[in-house]
CSV table of C-alpha atoms and ligand atoms in Angstrom, one decimal:
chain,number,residue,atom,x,y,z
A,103,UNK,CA,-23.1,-17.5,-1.2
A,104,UNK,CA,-21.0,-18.8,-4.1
A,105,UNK,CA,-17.6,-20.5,-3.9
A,106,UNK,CA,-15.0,-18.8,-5.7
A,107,UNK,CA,-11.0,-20.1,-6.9
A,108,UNK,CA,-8.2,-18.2,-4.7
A,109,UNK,CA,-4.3,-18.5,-3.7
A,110,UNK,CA,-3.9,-19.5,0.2
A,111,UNK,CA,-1.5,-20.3,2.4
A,112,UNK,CA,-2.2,-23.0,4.5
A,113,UNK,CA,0.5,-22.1,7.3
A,114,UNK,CA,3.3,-19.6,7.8
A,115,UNK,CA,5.8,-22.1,5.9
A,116,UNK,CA,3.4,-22.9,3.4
A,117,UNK,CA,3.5,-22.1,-0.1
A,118,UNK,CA,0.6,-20.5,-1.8
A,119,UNK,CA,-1.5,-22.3,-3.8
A,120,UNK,CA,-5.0,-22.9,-5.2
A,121,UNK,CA,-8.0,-23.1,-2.9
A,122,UNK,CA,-11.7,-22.5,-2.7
A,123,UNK,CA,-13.3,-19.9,-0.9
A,124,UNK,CA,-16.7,-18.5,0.2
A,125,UNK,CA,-17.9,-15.4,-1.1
A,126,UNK,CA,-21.5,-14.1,0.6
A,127,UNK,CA,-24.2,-13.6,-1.4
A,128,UNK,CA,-24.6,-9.5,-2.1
A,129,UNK,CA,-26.7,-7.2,0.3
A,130,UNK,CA,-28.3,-4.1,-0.4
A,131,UNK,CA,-25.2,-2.1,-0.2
A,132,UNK,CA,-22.7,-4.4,-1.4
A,133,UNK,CA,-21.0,-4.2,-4.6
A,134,UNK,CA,-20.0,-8.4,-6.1
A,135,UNK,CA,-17.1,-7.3,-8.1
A,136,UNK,CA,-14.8,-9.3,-10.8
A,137,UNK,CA,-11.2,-9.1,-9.8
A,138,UNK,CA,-9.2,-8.6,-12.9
A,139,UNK,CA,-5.4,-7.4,-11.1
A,140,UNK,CA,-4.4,-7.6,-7.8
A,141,UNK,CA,-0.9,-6.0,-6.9
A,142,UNK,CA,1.1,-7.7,-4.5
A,143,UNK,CA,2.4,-6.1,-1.5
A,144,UNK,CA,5.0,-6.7,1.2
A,145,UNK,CA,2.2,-6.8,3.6
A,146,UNK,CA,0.7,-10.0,2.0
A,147,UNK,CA,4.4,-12.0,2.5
A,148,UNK,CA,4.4,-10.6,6.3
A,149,UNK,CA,0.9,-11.8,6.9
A,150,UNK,CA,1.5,-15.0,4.5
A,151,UNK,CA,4.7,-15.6,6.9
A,152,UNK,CA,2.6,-14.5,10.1
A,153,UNK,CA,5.8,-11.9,10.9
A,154,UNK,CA,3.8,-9.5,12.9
A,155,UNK,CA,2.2,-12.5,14.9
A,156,UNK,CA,-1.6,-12.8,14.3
A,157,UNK,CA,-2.2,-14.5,11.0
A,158,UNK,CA,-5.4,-16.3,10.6
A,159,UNK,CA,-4.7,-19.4,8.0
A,160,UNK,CA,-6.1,-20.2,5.0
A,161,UNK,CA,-4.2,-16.4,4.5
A,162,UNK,CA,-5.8,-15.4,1.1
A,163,UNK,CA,-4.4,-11.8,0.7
A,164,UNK,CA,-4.4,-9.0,-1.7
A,165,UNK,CA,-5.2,-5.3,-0.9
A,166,UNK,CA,-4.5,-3.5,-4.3
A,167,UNK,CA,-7.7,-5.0,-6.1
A,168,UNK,CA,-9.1,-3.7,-9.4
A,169,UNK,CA,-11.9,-5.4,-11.0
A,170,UNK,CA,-15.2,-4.9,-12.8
A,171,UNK,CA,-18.5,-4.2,-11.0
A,172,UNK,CA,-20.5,-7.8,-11.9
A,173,UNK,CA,-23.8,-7.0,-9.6
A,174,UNK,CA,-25.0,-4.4,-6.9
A,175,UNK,CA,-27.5,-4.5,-4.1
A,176,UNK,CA,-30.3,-2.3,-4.5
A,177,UNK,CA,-29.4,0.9,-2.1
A,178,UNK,CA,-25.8,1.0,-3.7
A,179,UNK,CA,-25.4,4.5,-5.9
A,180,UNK,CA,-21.6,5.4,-6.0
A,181,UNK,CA,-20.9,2.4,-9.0
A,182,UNK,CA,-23.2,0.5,-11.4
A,183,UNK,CA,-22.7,-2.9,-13.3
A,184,UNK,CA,-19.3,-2.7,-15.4
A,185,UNK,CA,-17.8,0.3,-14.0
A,186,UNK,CA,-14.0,-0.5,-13.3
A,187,UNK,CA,-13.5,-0.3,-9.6
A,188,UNK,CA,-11.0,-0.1,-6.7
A,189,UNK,CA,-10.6,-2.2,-3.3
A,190,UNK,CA,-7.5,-0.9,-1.2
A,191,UNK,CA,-6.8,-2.3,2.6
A,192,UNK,CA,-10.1,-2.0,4.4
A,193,UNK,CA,-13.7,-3.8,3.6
A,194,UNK,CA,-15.5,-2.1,7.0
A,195,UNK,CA,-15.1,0.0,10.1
A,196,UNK,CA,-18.1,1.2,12.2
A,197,UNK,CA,-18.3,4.1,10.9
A,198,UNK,CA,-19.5,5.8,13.9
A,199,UNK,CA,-16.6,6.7,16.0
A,200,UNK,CA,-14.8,9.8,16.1
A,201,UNK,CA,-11.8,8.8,13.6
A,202,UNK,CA,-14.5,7.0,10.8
A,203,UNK,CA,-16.1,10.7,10.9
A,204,UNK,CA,-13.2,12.2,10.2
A,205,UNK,CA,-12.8,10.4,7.3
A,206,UNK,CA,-10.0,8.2,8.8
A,207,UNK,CA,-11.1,4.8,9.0
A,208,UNK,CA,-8.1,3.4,9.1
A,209,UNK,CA,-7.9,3.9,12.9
A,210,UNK,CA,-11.7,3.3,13.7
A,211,UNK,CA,-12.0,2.9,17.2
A,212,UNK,CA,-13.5,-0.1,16.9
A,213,UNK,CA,-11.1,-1.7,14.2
A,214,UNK,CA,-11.2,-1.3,10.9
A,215,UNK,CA,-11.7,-4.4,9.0
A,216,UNK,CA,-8.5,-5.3,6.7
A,217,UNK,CA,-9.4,-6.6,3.4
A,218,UNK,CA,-7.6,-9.9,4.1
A,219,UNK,CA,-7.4,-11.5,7.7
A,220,UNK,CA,-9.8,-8.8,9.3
A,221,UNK,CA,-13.1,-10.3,11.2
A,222,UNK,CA,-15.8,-11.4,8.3
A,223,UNK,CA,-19.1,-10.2,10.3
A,224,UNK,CA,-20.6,-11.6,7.3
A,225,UNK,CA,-19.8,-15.0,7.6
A,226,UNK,CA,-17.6,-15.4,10.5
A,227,UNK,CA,-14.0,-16.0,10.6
A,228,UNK,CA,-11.7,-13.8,8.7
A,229,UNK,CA,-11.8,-12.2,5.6
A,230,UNK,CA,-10.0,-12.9,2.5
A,231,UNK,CA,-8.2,-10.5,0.0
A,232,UNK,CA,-7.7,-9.8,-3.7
A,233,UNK,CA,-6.1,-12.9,-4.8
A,234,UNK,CA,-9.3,-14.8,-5.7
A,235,UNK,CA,-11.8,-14.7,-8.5
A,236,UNK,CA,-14.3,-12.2,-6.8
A,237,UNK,CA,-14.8,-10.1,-4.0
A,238,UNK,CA,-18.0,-8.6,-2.3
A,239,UNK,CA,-17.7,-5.5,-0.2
A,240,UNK,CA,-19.7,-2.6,1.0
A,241,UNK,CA,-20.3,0.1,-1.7
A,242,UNK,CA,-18.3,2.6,1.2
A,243,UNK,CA,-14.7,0.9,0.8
A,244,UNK,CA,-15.2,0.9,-3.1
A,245,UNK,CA,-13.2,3.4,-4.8
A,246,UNK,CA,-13.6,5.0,-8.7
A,247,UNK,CA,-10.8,4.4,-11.0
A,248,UNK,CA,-9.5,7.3,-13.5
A,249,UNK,CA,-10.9,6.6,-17.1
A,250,UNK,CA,-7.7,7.7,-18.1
A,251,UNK,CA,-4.9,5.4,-16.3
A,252,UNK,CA,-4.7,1.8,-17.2
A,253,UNK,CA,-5.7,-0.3,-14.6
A,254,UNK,CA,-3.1,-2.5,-14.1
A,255,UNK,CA,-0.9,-0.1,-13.3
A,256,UNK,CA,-3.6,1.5,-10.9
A,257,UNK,CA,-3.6,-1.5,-9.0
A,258,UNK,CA,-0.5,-0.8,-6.6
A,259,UNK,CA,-2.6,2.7,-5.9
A,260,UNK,CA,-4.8,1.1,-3.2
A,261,UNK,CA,-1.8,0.4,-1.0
A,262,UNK,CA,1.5,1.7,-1.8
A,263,UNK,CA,-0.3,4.7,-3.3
A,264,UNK,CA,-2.2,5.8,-0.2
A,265,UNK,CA,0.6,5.2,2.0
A,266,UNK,CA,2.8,7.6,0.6
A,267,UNK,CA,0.3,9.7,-0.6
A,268,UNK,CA,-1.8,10.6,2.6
A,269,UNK,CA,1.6,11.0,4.8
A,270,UNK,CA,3.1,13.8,2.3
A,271,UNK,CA,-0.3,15.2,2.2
A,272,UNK,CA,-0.7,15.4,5.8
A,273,UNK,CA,2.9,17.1,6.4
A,274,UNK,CA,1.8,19.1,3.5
A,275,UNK,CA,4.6,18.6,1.1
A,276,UNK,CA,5.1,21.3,-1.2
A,277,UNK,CA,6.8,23.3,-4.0
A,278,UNK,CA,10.5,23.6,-3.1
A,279,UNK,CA,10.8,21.4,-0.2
A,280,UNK,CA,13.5,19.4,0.4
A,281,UNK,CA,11.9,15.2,0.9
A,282,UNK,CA,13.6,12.1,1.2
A,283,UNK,CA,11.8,8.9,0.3
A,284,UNK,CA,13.8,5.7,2.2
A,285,UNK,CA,14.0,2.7,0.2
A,286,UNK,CA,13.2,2.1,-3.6
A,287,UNK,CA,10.3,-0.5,-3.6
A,288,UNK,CA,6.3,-0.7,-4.2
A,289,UNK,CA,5.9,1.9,-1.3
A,290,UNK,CA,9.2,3.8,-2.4
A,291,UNK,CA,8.8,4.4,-6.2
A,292,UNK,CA,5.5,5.9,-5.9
A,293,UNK,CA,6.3,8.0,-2.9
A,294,UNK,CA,9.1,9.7,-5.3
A,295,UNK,CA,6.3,10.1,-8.0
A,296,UNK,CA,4.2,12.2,-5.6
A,297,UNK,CA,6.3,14.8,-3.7
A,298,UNK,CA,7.7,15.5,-7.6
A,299,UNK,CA,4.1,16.0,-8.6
A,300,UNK,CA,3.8,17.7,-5.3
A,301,UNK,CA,6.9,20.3,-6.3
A,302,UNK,CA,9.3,19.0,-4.2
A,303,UNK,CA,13.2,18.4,-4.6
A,304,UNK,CA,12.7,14.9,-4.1
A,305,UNK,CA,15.9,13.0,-3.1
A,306,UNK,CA,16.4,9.1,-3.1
A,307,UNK,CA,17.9,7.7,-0.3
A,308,UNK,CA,18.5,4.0,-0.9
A,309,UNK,CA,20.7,0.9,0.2
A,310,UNK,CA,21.5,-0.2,-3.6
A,311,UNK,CA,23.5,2.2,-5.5
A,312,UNK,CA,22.4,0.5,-9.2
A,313,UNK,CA,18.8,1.8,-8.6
A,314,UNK,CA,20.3,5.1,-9.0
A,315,UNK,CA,19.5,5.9,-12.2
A,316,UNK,CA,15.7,4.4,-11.8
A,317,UNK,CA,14.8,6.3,-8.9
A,318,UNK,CA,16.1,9.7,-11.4
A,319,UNK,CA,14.0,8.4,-14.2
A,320,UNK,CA,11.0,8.3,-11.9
A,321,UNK,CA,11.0,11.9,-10.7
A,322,UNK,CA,13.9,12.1,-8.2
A,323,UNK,CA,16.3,15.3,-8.3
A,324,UNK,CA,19.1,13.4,-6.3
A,325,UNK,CA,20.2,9.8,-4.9
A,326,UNK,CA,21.7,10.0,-2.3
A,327,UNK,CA,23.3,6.3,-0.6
A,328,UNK,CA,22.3,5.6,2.9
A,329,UNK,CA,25.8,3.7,3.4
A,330,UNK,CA,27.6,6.4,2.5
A,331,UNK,CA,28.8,8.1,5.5
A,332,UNK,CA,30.5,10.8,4.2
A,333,UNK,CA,27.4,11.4,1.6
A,334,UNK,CA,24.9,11.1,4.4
A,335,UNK,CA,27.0,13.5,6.2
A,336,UNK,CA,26.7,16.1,3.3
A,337,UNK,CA,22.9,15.9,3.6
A,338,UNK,CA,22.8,16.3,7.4
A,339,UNK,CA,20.1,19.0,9.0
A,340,UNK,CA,19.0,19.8,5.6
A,341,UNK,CA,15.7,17.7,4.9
A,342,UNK,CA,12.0,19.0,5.6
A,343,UNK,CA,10.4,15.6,5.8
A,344,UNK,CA,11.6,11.9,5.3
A,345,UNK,CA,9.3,9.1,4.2
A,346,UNK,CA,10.6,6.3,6.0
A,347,UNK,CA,9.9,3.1,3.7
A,348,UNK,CA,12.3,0.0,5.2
A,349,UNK,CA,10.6,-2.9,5.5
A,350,UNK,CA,12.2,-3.8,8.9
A,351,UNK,CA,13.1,-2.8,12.1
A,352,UNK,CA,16.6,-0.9,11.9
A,353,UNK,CA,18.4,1.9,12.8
A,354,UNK,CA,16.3,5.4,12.2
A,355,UNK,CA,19.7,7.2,13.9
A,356,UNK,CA,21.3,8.3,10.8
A,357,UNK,CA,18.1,9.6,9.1
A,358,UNK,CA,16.8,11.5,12.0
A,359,UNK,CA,20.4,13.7,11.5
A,360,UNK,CA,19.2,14.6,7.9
A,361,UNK,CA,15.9,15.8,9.0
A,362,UNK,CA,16.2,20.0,9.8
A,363,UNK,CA,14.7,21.9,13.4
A,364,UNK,CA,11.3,20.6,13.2
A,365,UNK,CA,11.4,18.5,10.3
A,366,UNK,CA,9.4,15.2,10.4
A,367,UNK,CA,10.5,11.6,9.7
A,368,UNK,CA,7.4,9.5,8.9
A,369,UNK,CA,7.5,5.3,9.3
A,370,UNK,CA,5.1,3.7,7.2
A,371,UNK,CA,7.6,0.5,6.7
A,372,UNK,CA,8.6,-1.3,9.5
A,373,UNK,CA,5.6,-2.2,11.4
A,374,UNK,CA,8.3,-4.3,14.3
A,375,UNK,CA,10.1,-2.8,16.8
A,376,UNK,CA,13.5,-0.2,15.9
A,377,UNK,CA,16.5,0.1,17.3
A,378,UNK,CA,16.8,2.5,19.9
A,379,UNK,CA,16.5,6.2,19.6
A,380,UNK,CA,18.6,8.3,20.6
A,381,UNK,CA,16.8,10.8,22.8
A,382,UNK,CA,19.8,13.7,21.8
A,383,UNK,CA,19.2,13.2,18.3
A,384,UNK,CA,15.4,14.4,18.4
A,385,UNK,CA,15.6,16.7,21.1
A,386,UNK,CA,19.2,18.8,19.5
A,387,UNK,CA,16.5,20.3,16.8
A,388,UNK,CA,13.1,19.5,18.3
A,389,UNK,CA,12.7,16.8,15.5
A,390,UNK,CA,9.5,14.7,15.2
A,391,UNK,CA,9.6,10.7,14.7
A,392,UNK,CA,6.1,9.5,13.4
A,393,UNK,CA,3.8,7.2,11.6
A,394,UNK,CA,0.9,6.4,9.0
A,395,UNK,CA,-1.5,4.3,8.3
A,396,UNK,CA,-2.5,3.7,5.0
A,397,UNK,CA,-5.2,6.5,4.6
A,398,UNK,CA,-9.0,7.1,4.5
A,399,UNK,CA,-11.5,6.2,1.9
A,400,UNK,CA,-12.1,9.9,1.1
A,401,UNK,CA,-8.3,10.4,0.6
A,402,UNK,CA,-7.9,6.8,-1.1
A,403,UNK,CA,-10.5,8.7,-3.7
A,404,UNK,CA,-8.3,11.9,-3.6
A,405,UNK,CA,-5.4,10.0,-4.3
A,406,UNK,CA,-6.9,8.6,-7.5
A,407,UNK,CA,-8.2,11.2,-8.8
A,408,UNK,CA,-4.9,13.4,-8.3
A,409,UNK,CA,-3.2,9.9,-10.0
A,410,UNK,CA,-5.7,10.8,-12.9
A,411,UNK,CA,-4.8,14.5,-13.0
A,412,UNK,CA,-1.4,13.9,-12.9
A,413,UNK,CA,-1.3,10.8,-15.4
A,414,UNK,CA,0.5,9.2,-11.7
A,415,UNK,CA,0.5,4.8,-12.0
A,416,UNK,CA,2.7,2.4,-10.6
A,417,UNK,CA,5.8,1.1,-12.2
A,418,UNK,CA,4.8,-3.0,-12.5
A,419,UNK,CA,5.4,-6.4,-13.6
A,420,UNK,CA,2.5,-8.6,-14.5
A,421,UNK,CA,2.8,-12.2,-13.2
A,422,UNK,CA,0.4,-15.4,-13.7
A,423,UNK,CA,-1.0,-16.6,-10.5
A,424,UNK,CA,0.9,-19.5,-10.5
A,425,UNK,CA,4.6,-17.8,-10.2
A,426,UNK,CA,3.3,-16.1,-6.9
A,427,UNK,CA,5.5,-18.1,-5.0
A,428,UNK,CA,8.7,-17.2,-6.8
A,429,UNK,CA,7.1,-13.4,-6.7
A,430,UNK,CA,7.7,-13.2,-3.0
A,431,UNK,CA,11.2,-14.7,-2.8
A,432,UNK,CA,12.1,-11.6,-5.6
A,433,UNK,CA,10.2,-9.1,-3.4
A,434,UNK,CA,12.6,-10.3,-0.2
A,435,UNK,CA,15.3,-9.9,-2.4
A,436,UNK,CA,14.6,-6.4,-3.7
A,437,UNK,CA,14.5,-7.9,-7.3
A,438,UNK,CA,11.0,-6.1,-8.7
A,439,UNK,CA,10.8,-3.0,-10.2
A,440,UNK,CA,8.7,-1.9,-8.4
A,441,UNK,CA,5.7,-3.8,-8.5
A,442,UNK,CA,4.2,-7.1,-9.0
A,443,UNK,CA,1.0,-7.1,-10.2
A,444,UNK,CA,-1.0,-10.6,-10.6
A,445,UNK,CA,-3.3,-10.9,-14.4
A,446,UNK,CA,-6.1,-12.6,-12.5
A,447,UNK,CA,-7.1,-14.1,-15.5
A,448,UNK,CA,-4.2,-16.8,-14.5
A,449,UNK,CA,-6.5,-18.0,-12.1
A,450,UNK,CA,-9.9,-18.4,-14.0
A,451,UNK,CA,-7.9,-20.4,-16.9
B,698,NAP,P1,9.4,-3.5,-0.9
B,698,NAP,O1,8.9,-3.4,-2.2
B,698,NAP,O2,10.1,-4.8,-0.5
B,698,NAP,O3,10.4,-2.2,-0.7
B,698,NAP,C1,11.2,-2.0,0.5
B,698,NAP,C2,12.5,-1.3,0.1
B,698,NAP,O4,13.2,-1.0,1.3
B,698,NAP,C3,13.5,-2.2,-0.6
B,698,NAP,O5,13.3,-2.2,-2.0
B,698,NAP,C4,14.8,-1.6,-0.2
B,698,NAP,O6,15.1,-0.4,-1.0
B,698,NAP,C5,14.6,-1.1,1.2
B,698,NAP,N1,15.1,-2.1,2.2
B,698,NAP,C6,14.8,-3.4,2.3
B,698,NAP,N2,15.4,-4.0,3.3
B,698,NAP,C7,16.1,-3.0,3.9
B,698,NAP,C8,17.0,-2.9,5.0
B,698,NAP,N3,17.2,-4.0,5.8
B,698,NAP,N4,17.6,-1.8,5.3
B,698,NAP,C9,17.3,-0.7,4.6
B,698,NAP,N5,16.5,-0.7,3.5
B,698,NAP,C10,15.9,-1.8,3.2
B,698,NAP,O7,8.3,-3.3,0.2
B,698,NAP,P2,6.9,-2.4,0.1
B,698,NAP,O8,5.8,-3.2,-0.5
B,698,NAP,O9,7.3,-1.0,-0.5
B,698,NAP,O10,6.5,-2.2,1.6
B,698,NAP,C11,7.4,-1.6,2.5
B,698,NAP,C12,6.9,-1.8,3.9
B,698,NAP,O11,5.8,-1.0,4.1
B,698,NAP,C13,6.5,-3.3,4.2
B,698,NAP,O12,7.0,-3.6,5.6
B,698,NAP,C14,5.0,-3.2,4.3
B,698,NAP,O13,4.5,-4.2,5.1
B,698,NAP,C15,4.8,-1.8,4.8
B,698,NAP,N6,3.5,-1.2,4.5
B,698,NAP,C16,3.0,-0.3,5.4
B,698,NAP,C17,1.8,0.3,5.1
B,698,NAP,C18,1.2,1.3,6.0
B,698,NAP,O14,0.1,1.7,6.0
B,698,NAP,N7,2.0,1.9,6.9
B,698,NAP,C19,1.1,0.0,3.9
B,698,NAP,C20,1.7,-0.8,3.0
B,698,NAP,C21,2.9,-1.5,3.3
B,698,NAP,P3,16.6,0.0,-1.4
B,698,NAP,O15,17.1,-1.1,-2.2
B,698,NAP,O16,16.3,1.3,-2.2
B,698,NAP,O17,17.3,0.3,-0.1
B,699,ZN,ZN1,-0.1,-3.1,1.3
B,700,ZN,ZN1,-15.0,3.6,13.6
């Protein structure tokens, strides 16, 4: 085991700051890897704030780790000692059920194992994520980074890239189809960046008018302002899939009217309850409501490598360690564009 310097929080009031933590002492399929960037993610300030109930404290989180291979146990052959490497929202599942053999861990039967306050069957308790010197984890949930992209900016791909990736792949997004993304943020801007890579007519649909001309400079054909009644109105019956991004539970009434006969809103954001549905709204155009998780390790890896092909990173801000604090209040506020990403050299110095 070695002890290793992190950012916790103690309690669900509690600001972040430094602590020590354990790390276990590699096995023969683990891969001991130096973190260099961690991205920050609206997850980490729901967990940090124990909004979806649950939290185990000290939280330590971060799930959009990049860092250097420093050591490998002796069975591990996917990544060798100084390869740049990838660490997204899972550490284990059991890899034996009928989702982790279809390649979609993410709803293992028996629970996949987040990379922050999951069940450490290592060393008991719960696990702890990317914002800490190091991280061990089984050579399955580490992913290969594109030579070609620079890694900070690949950071944000282990989250907000697979959870707007693997949901416009599964709907199968393509040329010429008309998709809304909901809400310009970490999950947002790079759900814009794929369906245009994808070939779709990609429109906007945010709460904040002065993103406008952001969300057109990263790949979107059309903004269109969710507040906007008579605009909204313009768009009605006319999308073929909505990536629902919002952050909270609110009211999915208006979008489900954009979406055409048969068209598909997907949630990914608010993981709390919605306002209520109304049951004429789905059923006048046999719509579909639905949801994703994340996505798989094999389409984590698909992702990147499509990011690598397509020259696809996220839009970020570095930050020290230390102003992690004052991150979270701006990522509440709406105020990053569109993604923190923590230098996790702040934390060795
Ligand atoms: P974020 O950076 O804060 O972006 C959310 C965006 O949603 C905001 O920039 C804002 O965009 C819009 N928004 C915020 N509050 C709103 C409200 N009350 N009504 C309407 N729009 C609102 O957050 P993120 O990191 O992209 O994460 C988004 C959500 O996804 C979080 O809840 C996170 O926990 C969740 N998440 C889910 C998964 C999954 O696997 N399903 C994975 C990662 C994250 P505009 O200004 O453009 O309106
Ligand atoms: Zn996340
Ligand atoms: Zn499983």
């Amino acid at each position: 085991m070695s002890e290793v310097k992190a950012y916790g929080a103690a309690d669900s009031k509690a600001d972040l700051k430094e602590i020590k933590i354990e790390r276990r002492a590699i096995k023969p399929r683990d891969v001991k890897i130096k973190i260099t960037y961690c991205g920050v993610c609206h997850s980490d300030i729901h967990t940090v704030r124990n909004d979806w109930g649950g939290s185990k404290y000290p939280v330590v989180p971060g799930h959009e780790i990049i860092g250097k291979v420093l050591e490998i146990g002796n069975e591990v052959e996917n990544v060798k000692v100084g390869d740049t490497v990838g660490v997204g929202c899972m550490v284990d599942s059991c890899r034996e059920c009928e989702p982790c053999k279809n390649d979609l861990e993410q709803f293992c039967e028996k629970g996949m194992v987040g990379t922050y306050n999951g069940k450490d069957k290592h060393l008991g308790g719960h696990t702890y994520g990317g914002y800490s010197e190091e991280v061990v984890v089984d050579n399955y949930y580490v992913l290969r980074v594109p030579k070609n992209l620079d890694e900070n900016a690949v950071a944000p791909l282990l989250c907000a890239g697979i959870t707007t990736f693997s949901p416009l792949n599964h709907w199968k997004v393509s040329k010429g189809d008309k998709v809304g993304v909901i809400g310009l943020g970490g999950l947002g801007h790079m759900g814009i960046k794929f369906a245009h890579a994808m070939g779709a007519h990609v429109v906007m649909i945010t709460t904040s008018p002065g993103k406008a001309e952001d969300a057109k400079r990263l790949g979107a054909d059309e903004v269109l302002i969710s507040k906007d009644a008579d605009a909204m109105k313009k768009h009605a019956n006319s999308f073929d899939f909505l990536l629902n991004t919002v952050p909270v539970g609110h009211d999915i009434n208006p979008y489900i009217s954009l979406l055409k006969i048969d068209a598909t809103m997907c949630m990914v954001g608010a993981v709390e309850p919605l306002e209520a549905v109304h049951g004429g709204s789905l059923i006048m155009g046999r719509k579909n409501v639905a949801g994703s998780l994340i996505g798989g390790i094999k389409e984590t890896q698909e992702m990147l490598d499509f990011c690598g092909e397509h020259n696809i990173v996220s839009d970020i801000e570095m930050i020290d360690m230390n102003t992690i604090n004052e991150a979270y209040e701006r990522v509440v506020n709406g105020d990053v564009k569109y993604r923190f990403v923590i230098d996790m050299e702040s934390l060795r110095n």
